[in-house]
PDB file of C-alpha atoms in Angstrom:
ATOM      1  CA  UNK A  64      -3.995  10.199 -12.845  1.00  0.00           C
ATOM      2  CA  UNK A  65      -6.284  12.863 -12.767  1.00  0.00           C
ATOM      3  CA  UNK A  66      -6.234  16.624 -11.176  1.00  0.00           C
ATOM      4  CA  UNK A  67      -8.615  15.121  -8.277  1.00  0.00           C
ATOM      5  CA  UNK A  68      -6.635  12.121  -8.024  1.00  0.00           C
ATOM      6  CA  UNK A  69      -3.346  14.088  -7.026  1.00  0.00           C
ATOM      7  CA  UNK A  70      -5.265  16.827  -4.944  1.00  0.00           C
ATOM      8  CA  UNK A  71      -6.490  13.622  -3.061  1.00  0.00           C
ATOM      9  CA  UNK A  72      -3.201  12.083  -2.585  1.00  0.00           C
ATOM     10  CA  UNK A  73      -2.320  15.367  -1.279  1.00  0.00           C
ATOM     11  CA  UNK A  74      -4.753  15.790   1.416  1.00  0.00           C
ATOM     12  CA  UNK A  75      -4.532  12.417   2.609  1.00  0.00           C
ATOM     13  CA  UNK A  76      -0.563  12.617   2.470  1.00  0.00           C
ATOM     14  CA  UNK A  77      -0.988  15.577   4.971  1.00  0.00           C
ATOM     15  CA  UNK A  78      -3.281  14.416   7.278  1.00  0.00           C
ATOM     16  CA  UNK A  79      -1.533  11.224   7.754  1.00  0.00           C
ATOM     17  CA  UNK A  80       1.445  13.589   8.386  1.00  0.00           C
ATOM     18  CA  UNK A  81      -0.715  15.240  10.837  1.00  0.00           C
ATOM     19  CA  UNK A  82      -0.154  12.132  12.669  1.00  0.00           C
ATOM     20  CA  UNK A  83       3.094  12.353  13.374  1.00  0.00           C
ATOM     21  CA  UNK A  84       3.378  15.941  14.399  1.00  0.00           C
ATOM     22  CA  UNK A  85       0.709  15.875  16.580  1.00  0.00           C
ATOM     23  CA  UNK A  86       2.315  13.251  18.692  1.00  0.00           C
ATOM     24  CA  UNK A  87       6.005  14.934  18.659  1.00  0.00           C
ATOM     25  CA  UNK A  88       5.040  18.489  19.220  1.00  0.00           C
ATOM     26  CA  UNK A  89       2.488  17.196  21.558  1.00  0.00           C
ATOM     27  CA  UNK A  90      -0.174  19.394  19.952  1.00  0.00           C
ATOM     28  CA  UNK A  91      -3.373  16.214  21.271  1.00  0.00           C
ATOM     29  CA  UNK A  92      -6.095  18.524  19.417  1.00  0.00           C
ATOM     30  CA  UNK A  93      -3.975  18.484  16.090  1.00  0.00           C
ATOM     31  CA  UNK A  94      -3.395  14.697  16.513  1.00  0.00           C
ATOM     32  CA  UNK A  95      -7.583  14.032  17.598  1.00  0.00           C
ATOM     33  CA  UNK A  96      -8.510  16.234  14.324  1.00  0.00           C
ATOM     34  CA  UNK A  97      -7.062  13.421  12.251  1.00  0.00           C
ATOM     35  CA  UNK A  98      -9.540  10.801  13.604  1.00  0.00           C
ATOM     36  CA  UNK A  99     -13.269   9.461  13.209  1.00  0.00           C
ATOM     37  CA  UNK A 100     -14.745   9.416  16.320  1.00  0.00           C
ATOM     38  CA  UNK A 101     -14.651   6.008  16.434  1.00  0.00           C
ATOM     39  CA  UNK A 102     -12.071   4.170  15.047  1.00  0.00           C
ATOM     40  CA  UNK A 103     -10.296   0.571  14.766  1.00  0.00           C
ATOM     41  CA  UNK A 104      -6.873   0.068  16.068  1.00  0.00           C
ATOM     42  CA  UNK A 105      -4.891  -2.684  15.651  1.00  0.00           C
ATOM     43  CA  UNK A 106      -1.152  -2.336  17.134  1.00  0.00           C
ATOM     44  CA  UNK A 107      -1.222  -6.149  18.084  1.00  0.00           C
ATOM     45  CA  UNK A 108       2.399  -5.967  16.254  1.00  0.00           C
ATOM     46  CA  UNK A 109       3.511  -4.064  18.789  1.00  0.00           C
ATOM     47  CA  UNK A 110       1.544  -5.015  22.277  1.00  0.00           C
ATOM     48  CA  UNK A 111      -0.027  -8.552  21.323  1.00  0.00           C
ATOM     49  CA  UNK A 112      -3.295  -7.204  21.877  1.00  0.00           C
ATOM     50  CA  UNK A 113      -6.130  -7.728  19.514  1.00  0.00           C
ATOM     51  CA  UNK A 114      -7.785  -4.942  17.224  1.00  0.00           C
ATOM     52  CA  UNK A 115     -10.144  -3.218  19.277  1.00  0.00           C
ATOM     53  CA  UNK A 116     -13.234  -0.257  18.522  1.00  0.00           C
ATOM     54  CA  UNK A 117     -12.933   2.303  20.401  1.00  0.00           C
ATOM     55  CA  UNK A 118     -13.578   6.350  20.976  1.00  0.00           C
ATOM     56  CA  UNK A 119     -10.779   8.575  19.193  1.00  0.00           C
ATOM     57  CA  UNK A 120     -10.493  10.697  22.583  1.00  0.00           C
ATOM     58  CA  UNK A 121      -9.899   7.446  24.801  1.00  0.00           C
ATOM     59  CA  UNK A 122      -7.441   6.495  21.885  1.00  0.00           C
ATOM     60  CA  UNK A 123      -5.614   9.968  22.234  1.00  0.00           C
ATOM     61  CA  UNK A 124      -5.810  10.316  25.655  1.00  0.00           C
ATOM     62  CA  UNK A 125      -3.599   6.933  25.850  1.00  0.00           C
ATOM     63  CA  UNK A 126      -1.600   7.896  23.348  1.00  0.00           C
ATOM     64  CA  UNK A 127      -0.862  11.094  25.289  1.00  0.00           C
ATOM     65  CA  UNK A 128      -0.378   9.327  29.055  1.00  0.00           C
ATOM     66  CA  UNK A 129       2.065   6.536  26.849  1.00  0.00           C
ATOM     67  CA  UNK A 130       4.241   9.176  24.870  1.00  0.00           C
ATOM     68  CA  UNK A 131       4.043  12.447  26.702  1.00  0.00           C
ATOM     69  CA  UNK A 132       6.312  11.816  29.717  1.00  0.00           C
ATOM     70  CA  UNK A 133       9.549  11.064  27.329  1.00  0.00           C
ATOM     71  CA  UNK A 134      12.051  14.024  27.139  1.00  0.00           C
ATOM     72  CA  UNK A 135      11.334  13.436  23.096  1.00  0.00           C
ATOM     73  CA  UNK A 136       9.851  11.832  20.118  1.00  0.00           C
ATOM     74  CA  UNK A 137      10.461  11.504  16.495  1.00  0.00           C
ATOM     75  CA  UNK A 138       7.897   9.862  14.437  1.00  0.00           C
ATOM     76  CA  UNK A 139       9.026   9.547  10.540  1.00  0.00           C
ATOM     77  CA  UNK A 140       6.352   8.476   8.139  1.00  0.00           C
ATOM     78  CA  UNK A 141       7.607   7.707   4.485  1.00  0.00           C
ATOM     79  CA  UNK A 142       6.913   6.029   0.880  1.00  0.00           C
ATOM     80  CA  UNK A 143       3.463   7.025   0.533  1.00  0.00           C
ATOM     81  CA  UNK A 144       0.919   4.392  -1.223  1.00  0.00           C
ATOM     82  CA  UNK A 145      -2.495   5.819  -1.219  1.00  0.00           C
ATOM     83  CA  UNK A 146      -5.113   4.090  -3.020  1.00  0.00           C
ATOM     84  CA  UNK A 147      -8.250   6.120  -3.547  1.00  0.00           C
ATOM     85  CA  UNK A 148     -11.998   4.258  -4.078  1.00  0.00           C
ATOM     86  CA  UNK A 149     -14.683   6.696  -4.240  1.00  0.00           C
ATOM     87  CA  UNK A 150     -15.306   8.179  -0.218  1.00  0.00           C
ATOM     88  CA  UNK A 151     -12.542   5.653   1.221  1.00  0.00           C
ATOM     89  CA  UNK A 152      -8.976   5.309   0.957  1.00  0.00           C
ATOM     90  CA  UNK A 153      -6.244   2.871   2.075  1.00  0.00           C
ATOM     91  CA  UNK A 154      -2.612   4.748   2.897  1.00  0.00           C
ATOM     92  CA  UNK A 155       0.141   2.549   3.852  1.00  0.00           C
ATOM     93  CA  UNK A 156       3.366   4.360   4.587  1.00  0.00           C
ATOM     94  CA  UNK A 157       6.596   3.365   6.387  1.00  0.00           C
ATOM     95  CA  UNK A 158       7.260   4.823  10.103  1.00  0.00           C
ATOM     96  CA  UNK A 159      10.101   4.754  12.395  1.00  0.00           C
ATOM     97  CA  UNK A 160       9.157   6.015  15.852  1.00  0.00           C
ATOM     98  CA  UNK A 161      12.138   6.873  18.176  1.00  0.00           C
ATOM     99  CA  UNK A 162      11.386   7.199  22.159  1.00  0.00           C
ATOM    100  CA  UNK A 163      13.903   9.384  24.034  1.00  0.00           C
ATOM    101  CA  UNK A 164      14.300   9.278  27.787  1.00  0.00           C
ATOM    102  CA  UNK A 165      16.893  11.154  30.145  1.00  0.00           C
ATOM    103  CA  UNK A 166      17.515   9.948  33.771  1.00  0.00           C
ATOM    104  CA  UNK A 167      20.355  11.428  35.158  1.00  0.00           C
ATOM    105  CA  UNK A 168      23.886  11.493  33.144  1.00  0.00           C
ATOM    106  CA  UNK A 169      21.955   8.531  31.264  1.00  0.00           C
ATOM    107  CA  UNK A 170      20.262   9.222  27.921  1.00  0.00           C
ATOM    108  CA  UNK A 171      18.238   6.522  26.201  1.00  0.00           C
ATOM    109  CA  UNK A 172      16.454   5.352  23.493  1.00  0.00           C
ATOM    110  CA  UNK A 173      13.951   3.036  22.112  1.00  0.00           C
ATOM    111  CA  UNK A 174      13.028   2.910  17.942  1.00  0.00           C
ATOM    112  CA  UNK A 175      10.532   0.744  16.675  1.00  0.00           C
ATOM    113  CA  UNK A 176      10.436   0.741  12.734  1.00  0.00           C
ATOM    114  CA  UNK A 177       7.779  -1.284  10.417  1.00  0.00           C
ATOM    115  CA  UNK A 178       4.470   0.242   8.506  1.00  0.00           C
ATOM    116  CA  UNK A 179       0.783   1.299   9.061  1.00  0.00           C
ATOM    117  CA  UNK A 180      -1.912   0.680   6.901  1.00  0.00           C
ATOM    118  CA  UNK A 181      -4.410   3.737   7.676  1.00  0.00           C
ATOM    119  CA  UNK A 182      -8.280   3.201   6.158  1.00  0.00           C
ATOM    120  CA  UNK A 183      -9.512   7.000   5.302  1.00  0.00           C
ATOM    121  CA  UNK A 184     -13.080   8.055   4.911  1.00  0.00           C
ATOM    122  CA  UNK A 185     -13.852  11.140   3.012  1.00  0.00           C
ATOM    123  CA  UNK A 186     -15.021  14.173   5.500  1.00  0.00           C
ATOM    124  CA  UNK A 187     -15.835  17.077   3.655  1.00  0.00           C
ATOM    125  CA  UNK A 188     -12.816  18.362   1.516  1.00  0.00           C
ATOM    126  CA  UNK A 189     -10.846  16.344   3.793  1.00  0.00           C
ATOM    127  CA  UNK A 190     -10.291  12.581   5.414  1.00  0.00           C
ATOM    128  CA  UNK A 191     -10.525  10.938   8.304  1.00  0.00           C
ATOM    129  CA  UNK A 192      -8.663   7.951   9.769  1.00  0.00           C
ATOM    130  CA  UNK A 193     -11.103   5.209  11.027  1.00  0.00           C
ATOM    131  CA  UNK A 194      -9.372   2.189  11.164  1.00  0.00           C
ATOM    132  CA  UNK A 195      -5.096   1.751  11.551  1.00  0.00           C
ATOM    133  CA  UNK A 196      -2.778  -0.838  11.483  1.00  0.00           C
ATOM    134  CA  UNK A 197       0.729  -0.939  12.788  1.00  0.00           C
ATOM    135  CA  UNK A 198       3.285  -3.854  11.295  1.00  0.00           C
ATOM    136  CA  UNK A 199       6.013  -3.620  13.358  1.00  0.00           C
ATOM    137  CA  UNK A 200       9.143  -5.025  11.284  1.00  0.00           C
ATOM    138  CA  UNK A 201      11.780  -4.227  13.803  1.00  0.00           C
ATOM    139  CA  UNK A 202      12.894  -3.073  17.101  1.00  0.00           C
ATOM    140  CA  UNK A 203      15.454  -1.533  18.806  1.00  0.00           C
ATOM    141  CA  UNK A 204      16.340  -0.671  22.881  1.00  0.00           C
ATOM    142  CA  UNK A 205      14.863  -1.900  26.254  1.00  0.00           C
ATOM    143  CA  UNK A 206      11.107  -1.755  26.185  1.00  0.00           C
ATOM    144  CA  UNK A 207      11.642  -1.217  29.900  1.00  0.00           C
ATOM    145  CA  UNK A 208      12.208   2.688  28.713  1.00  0.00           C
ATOM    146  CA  UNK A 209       8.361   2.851  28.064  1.00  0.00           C
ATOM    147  CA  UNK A 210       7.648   1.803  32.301  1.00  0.00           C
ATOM    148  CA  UNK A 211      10.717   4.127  33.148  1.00  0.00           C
ATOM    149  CA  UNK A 212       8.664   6.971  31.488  1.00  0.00           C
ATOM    150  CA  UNK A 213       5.167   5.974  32.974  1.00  0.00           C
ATOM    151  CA  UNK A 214       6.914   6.494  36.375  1.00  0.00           C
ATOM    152  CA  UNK A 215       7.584  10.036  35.467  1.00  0.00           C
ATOM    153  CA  UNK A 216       3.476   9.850  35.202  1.00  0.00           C
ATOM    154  CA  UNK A 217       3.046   8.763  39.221  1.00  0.00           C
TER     155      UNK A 217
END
């Protein structure tokens, strides 16, 4: 592995990080930086939806109305495989995503666990996410939590 091999690893290993953080501290324009302006998403794992094109901001601003009204979040990205080809890359990690809610005495929580496969185009000195996968492998909690925080939205 050469010197640009590992700085490359590097950057992408950060950005993808960038994911993460920008959803849980709620910081939108850190999580937007991270994308192409138009990307592929495919979370059909998760919602049965097909893979779709779309505009990062749309994609952001629904992340933001889905995630924004819990109490917290906790997105963990691990085990890094990045495999670099010239201007594009392929990084597959593992992710656990944890959902809290708080109504009343009540606390509750939903965790979803599995992998994304994130497609990276070189931008610059950095990347750019333009396609991403999520492989939901398990699941844990009421689904319901995610309509008990869109009410929180009305």
């Amino acid at each position: 592995m050469t010197h640009d091999d590992l700085v490359d690893r590097a950057r992408i290993t950060d950005h993808v990080l960038r994911y993460a953080t920008g959803i849980d501290r709620r910081d939108w324009t850190l999580y937007r930086s991270i994308f192409a302006d138009q990307l592929t998403v495919d979370f059909s794992s998760w919602s049965g939806e097909p893979a779709a094109g779309m505009n990062a901001d749309d994609w952001v601003a629904g992340v933001r109305a889905t995630l924004e009204p819990f109490d917290a979040t906790q997105h963990v990205l691990t085990n890094f495989v990045i495999e670099v080809d010239g201007t594009d890359a392929t990084c597959t990690c593992y992710m656990a995503a944890h959902h809290h809610l708080v109504t009343g005495d009540l606390r509750e929580m939903h965790s979803i666990g599995g992998y994304y496969v994130h497609q990276l185009r070189r931008a610059g000195e950095g990347w750019l996410i333009h396609a991403t996968r999520l492989n939901v492998t398990w699941e844990m909690g009421d689904r319901a939590l995610f309509e008990q925080a869109a009410l929180r939205r009305a």
